[in-house]
Coordinates of C-alpha atoms in Angstrom, one line a residue:
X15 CA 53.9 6.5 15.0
X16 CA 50.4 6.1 15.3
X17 CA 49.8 9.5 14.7
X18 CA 51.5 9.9 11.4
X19 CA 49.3 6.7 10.0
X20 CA 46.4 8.5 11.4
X21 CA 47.4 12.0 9.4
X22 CA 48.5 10.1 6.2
X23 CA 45.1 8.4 6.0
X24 CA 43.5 11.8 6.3
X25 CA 45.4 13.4 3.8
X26 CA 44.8 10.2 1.0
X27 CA 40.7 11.4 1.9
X28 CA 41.3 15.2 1.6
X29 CA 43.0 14.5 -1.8
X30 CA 40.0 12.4 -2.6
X31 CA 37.3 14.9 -1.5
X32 CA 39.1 17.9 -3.2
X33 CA 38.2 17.3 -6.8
X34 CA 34.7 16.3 -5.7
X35 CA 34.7 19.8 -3.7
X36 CA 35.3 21.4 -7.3
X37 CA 32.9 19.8 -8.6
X38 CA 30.3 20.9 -6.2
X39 CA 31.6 24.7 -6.9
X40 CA 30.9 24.0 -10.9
X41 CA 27.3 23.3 -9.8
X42 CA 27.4 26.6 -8.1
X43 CA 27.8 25.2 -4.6
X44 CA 29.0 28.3 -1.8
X45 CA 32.0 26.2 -0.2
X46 CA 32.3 28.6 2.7
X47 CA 29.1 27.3 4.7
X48 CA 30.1 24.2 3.8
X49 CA 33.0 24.4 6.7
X50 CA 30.5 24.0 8.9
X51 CA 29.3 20.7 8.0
X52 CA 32.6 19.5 8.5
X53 CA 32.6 21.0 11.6
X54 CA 29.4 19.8 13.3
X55 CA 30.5 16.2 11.3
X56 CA 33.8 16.1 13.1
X57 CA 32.1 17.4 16.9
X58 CA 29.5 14.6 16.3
X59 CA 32.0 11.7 15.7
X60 CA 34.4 13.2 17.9
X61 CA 31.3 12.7 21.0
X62 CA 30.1 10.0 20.1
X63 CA 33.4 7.9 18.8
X64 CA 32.0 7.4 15.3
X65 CA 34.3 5.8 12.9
X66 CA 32.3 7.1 9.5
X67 CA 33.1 10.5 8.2
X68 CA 31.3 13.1 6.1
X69 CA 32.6 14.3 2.8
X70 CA 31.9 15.5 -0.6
X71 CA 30.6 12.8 -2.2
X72 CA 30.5 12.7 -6.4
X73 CA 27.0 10.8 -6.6
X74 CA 25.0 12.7 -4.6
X75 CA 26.4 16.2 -6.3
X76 CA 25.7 14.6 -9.9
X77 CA 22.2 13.8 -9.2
X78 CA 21.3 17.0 -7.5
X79 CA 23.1 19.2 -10.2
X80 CA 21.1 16.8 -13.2
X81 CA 17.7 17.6 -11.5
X82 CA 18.0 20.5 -10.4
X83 CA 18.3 23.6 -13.0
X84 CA 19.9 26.4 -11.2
X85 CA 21.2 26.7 -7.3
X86 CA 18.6 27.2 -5.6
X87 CA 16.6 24.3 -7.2
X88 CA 19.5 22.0 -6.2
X89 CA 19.8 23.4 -2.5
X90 CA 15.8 23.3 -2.2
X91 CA 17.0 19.4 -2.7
X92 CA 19.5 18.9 -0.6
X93 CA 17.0 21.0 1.8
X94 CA 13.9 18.3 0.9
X95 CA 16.0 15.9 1.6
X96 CA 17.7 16.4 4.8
X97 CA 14.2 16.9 6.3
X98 CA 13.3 13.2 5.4
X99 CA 16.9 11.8 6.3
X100 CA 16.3 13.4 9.6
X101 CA 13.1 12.0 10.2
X102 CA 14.4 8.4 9.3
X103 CA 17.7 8.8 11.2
X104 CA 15.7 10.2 14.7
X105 CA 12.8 7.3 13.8
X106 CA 15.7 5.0 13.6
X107 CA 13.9 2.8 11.0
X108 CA 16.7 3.4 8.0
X109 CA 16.8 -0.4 8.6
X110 CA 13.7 -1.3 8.8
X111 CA 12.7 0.2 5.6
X112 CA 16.0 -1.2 3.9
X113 CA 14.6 -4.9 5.2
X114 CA 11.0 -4.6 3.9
X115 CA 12.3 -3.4 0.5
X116 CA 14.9 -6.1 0.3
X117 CA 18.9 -5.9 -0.3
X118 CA 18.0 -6.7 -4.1
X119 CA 16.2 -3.7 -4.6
X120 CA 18.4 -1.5 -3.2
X121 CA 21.2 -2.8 -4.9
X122 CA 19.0 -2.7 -7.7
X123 CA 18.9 1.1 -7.5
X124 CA 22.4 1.8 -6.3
X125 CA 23.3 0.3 -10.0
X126 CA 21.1 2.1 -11.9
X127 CA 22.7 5.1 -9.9
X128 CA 25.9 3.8 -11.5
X129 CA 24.8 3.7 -15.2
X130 CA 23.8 7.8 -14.3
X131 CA 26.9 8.6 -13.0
X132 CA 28.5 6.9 -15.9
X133 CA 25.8 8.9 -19.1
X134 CA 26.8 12.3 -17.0
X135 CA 30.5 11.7 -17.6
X136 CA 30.0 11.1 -21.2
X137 CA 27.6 14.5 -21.3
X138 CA 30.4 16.5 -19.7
X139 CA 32.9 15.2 -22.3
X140 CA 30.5 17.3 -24.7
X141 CA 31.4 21.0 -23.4
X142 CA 34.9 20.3 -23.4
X143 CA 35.6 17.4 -25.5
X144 CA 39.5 17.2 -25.5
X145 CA 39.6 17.6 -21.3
X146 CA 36.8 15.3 -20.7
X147 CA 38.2 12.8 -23.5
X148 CA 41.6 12.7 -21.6
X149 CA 40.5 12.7 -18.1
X150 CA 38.8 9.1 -19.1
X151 CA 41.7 7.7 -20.9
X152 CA 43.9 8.4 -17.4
X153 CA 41.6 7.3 -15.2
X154 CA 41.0 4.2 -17.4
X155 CA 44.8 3.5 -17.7
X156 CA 45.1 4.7 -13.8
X157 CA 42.6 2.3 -12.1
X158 CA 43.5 -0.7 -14.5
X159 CA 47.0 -0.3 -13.0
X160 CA 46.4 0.8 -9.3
X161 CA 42.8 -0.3 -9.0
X162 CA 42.9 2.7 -6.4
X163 CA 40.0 5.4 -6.7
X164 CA 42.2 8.3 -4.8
X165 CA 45.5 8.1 -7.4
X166 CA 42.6 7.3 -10.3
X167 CA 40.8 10.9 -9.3
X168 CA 44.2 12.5 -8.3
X169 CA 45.8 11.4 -11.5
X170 CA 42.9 12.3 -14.2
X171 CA 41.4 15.4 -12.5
X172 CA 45.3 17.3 -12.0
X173 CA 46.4 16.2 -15.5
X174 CA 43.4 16.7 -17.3
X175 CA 43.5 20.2 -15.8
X176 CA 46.8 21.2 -16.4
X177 CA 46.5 20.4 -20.0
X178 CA 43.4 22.6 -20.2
X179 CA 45.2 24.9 -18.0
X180 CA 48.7 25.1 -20.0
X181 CA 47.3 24.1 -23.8
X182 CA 43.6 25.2 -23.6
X183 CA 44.5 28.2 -21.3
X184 CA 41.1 27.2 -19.4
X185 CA 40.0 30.1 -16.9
X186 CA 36.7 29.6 -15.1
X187 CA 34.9 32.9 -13.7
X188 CA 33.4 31.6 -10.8
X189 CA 29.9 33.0 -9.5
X190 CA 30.1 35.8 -6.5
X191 CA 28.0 33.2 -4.2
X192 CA 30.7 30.6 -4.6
X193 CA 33.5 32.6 -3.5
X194 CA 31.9 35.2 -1.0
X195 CA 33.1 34.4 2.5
X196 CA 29.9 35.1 4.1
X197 CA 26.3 33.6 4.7
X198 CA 23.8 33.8 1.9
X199 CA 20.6 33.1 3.0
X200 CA 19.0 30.7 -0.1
X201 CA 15.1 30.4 0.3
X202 CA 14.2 27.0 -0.9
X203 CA 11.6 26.5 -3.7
X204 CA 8.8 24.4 -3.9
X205 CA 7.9 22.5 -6.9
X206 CA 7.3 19.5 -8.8
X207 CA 11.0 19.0 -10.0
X208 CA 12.5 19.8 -6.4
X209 CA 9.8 17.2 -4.6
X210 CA 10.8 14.7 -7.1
X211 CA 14.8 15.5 -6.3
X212 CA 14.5 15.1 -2.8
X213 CA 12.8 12.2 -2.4
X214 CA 15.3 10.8 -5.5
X215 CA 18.3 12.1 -2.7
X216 CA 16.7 10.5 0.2
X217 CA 16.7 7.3 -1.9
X218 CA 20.2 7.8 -2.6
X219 CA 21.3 8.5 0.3
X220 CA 19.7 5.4 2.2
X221 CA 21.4 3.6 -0.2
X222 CA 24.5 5.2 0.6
X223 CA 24.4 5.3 4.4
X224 CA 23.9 1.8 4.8
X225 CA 26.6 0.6 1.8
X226 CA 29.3 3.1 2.0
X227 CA 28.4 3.3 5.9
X228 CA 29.2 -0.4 6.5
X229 CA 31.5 -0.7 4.1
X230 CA 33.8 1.8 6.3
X231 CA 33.2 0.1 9.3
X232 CA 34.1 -3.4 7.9
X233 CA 37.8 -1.4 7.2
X234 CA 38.1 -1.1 11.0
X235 CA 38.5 -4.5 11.5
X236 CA 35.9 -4.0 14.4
X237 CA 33.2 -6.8 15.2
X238 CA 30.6 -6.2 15.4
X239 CA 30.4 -3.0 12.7
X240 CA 30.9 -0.5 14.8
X241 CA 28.7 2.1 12.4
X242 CA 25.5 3.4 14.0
X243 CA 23.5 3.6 10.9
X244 CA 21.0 5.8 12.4
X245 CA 23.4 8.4 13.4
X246 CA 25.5 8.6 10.9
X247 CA 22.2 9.5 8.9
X248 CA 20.7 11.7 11.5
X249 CA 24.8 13.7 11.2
X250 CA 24.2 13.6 7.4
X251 CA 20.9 15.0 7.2
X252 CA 21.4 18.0 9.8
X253 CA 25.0 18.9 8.0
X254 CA 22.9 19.6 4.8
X255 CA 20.1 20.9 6.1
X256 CA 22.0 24.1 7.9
X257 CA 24.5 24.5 4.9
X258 CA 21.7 24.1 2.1
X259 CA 20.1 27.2 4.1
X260 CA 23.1 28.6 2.9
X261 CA 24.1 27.9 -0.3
X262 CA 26.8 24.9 0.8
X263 CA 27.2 21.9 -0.6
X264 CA 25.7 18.3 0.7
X265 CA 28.8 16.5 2.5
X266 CA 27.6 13.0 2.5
X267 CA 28.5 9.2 3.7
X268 CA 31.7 8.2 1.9
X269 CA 33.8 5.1 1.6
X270 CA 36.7 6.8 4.0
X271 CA 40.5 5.2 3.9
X272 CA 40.4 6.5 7.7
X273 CA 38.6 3.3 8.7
X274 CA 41.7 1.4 8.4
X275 CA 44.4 3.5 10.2
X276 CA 45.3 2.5 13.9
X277 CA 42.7 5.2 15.5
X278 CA 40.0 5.3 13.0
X279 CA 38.1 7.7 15.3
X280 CA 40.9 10.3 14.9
X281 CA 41.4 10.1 11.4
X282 CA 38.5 10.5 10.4
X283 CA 38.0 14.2 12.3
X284 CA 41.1 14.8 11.2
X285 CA 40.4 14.5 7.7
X286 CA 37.5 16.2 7.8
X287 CA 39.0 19.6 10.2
X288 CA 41.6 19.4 7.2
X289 CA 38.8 20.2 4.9
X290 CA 37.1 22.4 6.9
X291 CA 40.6 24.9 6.9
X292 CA 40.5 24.4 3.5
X293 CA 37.1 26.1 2.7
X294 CA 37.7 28.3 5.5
X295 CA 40.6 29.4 3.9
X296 CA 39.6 30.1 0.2
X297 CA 42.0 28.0 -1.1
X298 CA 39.3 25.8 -2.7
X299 CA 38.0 28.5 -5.0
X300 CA 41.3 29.3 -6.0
X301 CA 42.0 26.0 -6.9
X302 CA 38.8 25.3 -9.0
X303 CA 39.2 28.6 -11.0
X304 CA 41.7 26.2 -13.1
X305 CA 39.6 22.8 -13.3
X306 CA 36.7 22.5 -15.6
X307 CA 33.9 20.5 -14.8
X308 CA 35.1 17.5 -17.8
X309 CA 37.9 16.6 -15.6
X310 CA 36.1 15.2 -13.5
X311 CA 34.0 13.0 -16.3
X312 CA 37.4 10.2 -15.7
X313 CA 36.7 9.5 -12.2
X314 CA 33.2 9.4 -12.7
X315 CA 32.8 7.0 -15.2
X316 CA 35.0 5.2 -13.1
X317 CA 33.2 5.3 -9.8
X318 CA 29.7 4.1 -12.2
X319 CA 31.0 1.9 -14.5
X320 CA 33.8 0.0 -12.7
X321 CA 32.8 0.8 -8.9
X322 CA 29.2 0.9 -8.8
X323 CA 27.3 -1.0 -11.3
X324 CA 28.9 -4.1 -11.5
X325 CA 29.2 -5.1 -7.7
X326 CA 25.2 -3.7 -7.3
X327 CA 24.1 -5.3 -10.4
X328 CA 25.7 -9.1 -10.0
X329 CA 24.0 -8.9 -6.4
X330 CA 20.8 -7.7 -7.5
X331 CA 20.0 -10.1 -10.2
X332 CA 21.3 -13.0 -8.3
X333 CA 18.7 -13.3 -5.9
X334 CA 15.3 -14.3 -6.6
X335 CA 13.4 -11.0 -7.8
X336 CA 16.2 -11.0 -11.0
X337 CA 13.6 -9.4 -13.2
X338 CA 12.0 -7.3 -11.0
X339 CA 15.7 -6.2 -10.0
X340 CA 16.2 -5.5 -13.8
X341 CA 13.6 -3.2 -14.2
X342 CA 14.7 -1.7 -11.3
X343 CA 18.4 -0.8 -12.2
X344 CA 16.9 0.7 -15.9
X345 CA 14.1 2.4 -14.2
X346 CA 17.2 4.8 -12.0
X347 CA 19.6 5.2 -14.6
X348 CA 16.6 6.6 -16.8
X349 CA 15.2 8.4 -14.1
X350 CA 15.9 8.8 -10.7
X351 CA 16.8 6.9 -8.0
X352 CA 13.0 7.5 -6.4
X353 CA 11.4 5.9 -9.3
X354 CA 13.1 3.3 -9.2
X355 CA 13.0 1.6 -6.1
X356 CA 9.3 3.1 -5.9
X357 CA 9.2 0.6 -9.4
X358 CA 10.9 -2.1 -7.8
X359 CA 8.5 -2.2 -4.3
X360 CA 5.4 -2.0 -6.6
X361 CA 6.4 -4.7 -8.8
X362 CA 7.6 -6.9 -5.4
X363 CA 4.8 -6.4 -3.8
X364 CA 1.5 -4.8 -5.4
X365 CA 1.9 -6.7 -8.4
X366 CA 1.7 -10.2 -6.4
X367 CA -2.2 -8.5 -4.6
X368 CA -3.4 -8.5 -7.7
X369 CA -2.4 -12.0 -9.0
X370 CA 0.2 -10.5 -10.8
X371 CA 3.5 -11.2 -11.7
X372 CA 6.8 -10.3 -13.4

């Protein structure tokens, strides 16, 4: 019965990665191209017997859509910052850069990520108070009972929705791009904002890779890890480079529930050709006509405040750069995720040149 274990862990993913898919298509996001990210991320791991998936993932989507101001802004981003995940997955010195910053730093940053995920689902409580309001208030009650992420997003994204559905009689007009089933070429932009968000992405995202990327390999029960760090980002950064092109969403490294079925493997490009029929289908678009964006604001919060911050922070300040490592984690959550570890590696090592300290 391997094989129902196997399609069970895909589906508890799918259910996971849905919600987050709407979100991406309230930021404008075209989910069509986006199949094919879950495509080349299911050939990849299917070739090379890679137990870490690709997915929507809710952090990466709220940075790009808070620094970038329309769509093509946010996929000159995602475009930025595929081109310098690339170049450290090939280089295969994702590592090497994560060991001469130091685990404090980085964890440093990955909290301050978690106080901005938390301040953007207060924000989107603002457009629609009453749905965002009660989308927090189940997901609070739902992970203080479950302490499970996929019935907390489940839970406060489909009730929150129905009530604005039923009560509010919400009806979102989606844009043409996000429904069309057919390639849109989007010609990315240069500027000082998109520079800034793709080098904040990249930061991100080396944060994620190697966290959420080991993470999911620890599930498997497999010693040593059995995630190849380098390729996961090298599958990560070509996925959103083609489908930015596009107009698609990023689909990036995710802590995945497949890691812990009996073929881990198999799950995992299960759960991600399941999403890949999904988009190809339309049935995403059809779905997300009915969600606002504050339904989301529950899980969120969540994922920052509960998930995130307080795991990153309590190993941050516990080594022996605490301050440093405080700076660091206000620096992101003001800012971006760039500036602060480029805060945190100045003040660990510049500061110290020049007879400095903090």
């Amino acid at each position: 019965m391997h094989w129902l274990a196997d399609l069970m862990a895909a589906i508890g993913v799918v259910l996971n990665g849905i919600p987050q898919g709407i979100m991406a298509m309230m930021l404008g996001f075209a989910v069509f191209p986006t199949t094919f990210s879950f495509l080349l991320a299911s050939g990849v791991n299917g070739f090379f017997g890679s137990v870490a998936p690709l997915s929507f993932q809710a952090e990466s989507l709220a940075l790009v859509g808070n620094l970038g101001k329309d769509l093509r802004e946010r996929t000159s981003i995602i475009f930025g910052g595929s081109l310098i995940m690339v170049v450290i997955g090939r280089s295969g010195s994702l590592s090497r850069r994560v060991d001469f910053l130091g685990e404090d730093i980085m964890s440093a940053m990955m909290a301050g990520v978690g106080i901005m995920l938390t301040r953007i689902a207060i924000n989107m409580t603002k457009s629609e108070q009453k749905t965002g309001w009660l989308s927090i208030i189940i997901a609070v009650i739902t992970y203080l009972i479950t302490k499970d992420l996929v019935w907390t997003i489940v839970l406060s994204v489909g009730l929150a929705s129905a009530y604005a559905a039923l009560i509010e009689k919400y009806r979102a007009e989606l844009p043409e791009n996000v429904t069309a089933r057919r390639f849109i070429f989007t010609k990315p932009v240069l500027n000082a904002k998109v520079i800034r968000g793709a080098l904040s992405l990249a930061c991100l995202n080396i944060g994620a890779n190697i966290s959420y990327g080991l993470i999911t390999g620890q599930m498997t029960g497999i010693k040593p890890n059995p995630v190849d760090l380098n390729l996961l980002t090298s599958t990560q950064a070509l996925a959103d480079m083609g489908t930015s092109l596009l107009g698609g969403a990023p689909v990036e490294t995710i802590i995945s529930a497949t890691a812990s079925a009996p073929e881990p493997v198999i799950a995992g490009i299960l759960m991600m050709l399941i999403m890949a029929v999904i988009l190809f289908a339309g049935w995403l678009p059809k779905i997300g006509k009915y969600v606002p964006s504050s339904a989301i604001a529950g899980f969120l919060l969540i994922l920052g405040m509960v998930v995130i911050f307080p795991a990153d922070a309590a190993a941050a300040l516990s080594g022996s750069h605490s301050l440093i490592a405080g700076v660091t984690i206000v620096t992101t959550a003001v800012f971006d995720p760039f500036a602060g570890l480029v805060t945190g590696g100045v003040l660990k090592f510049i500061l110290p040149l020049l007879g400095l300290s903090l």
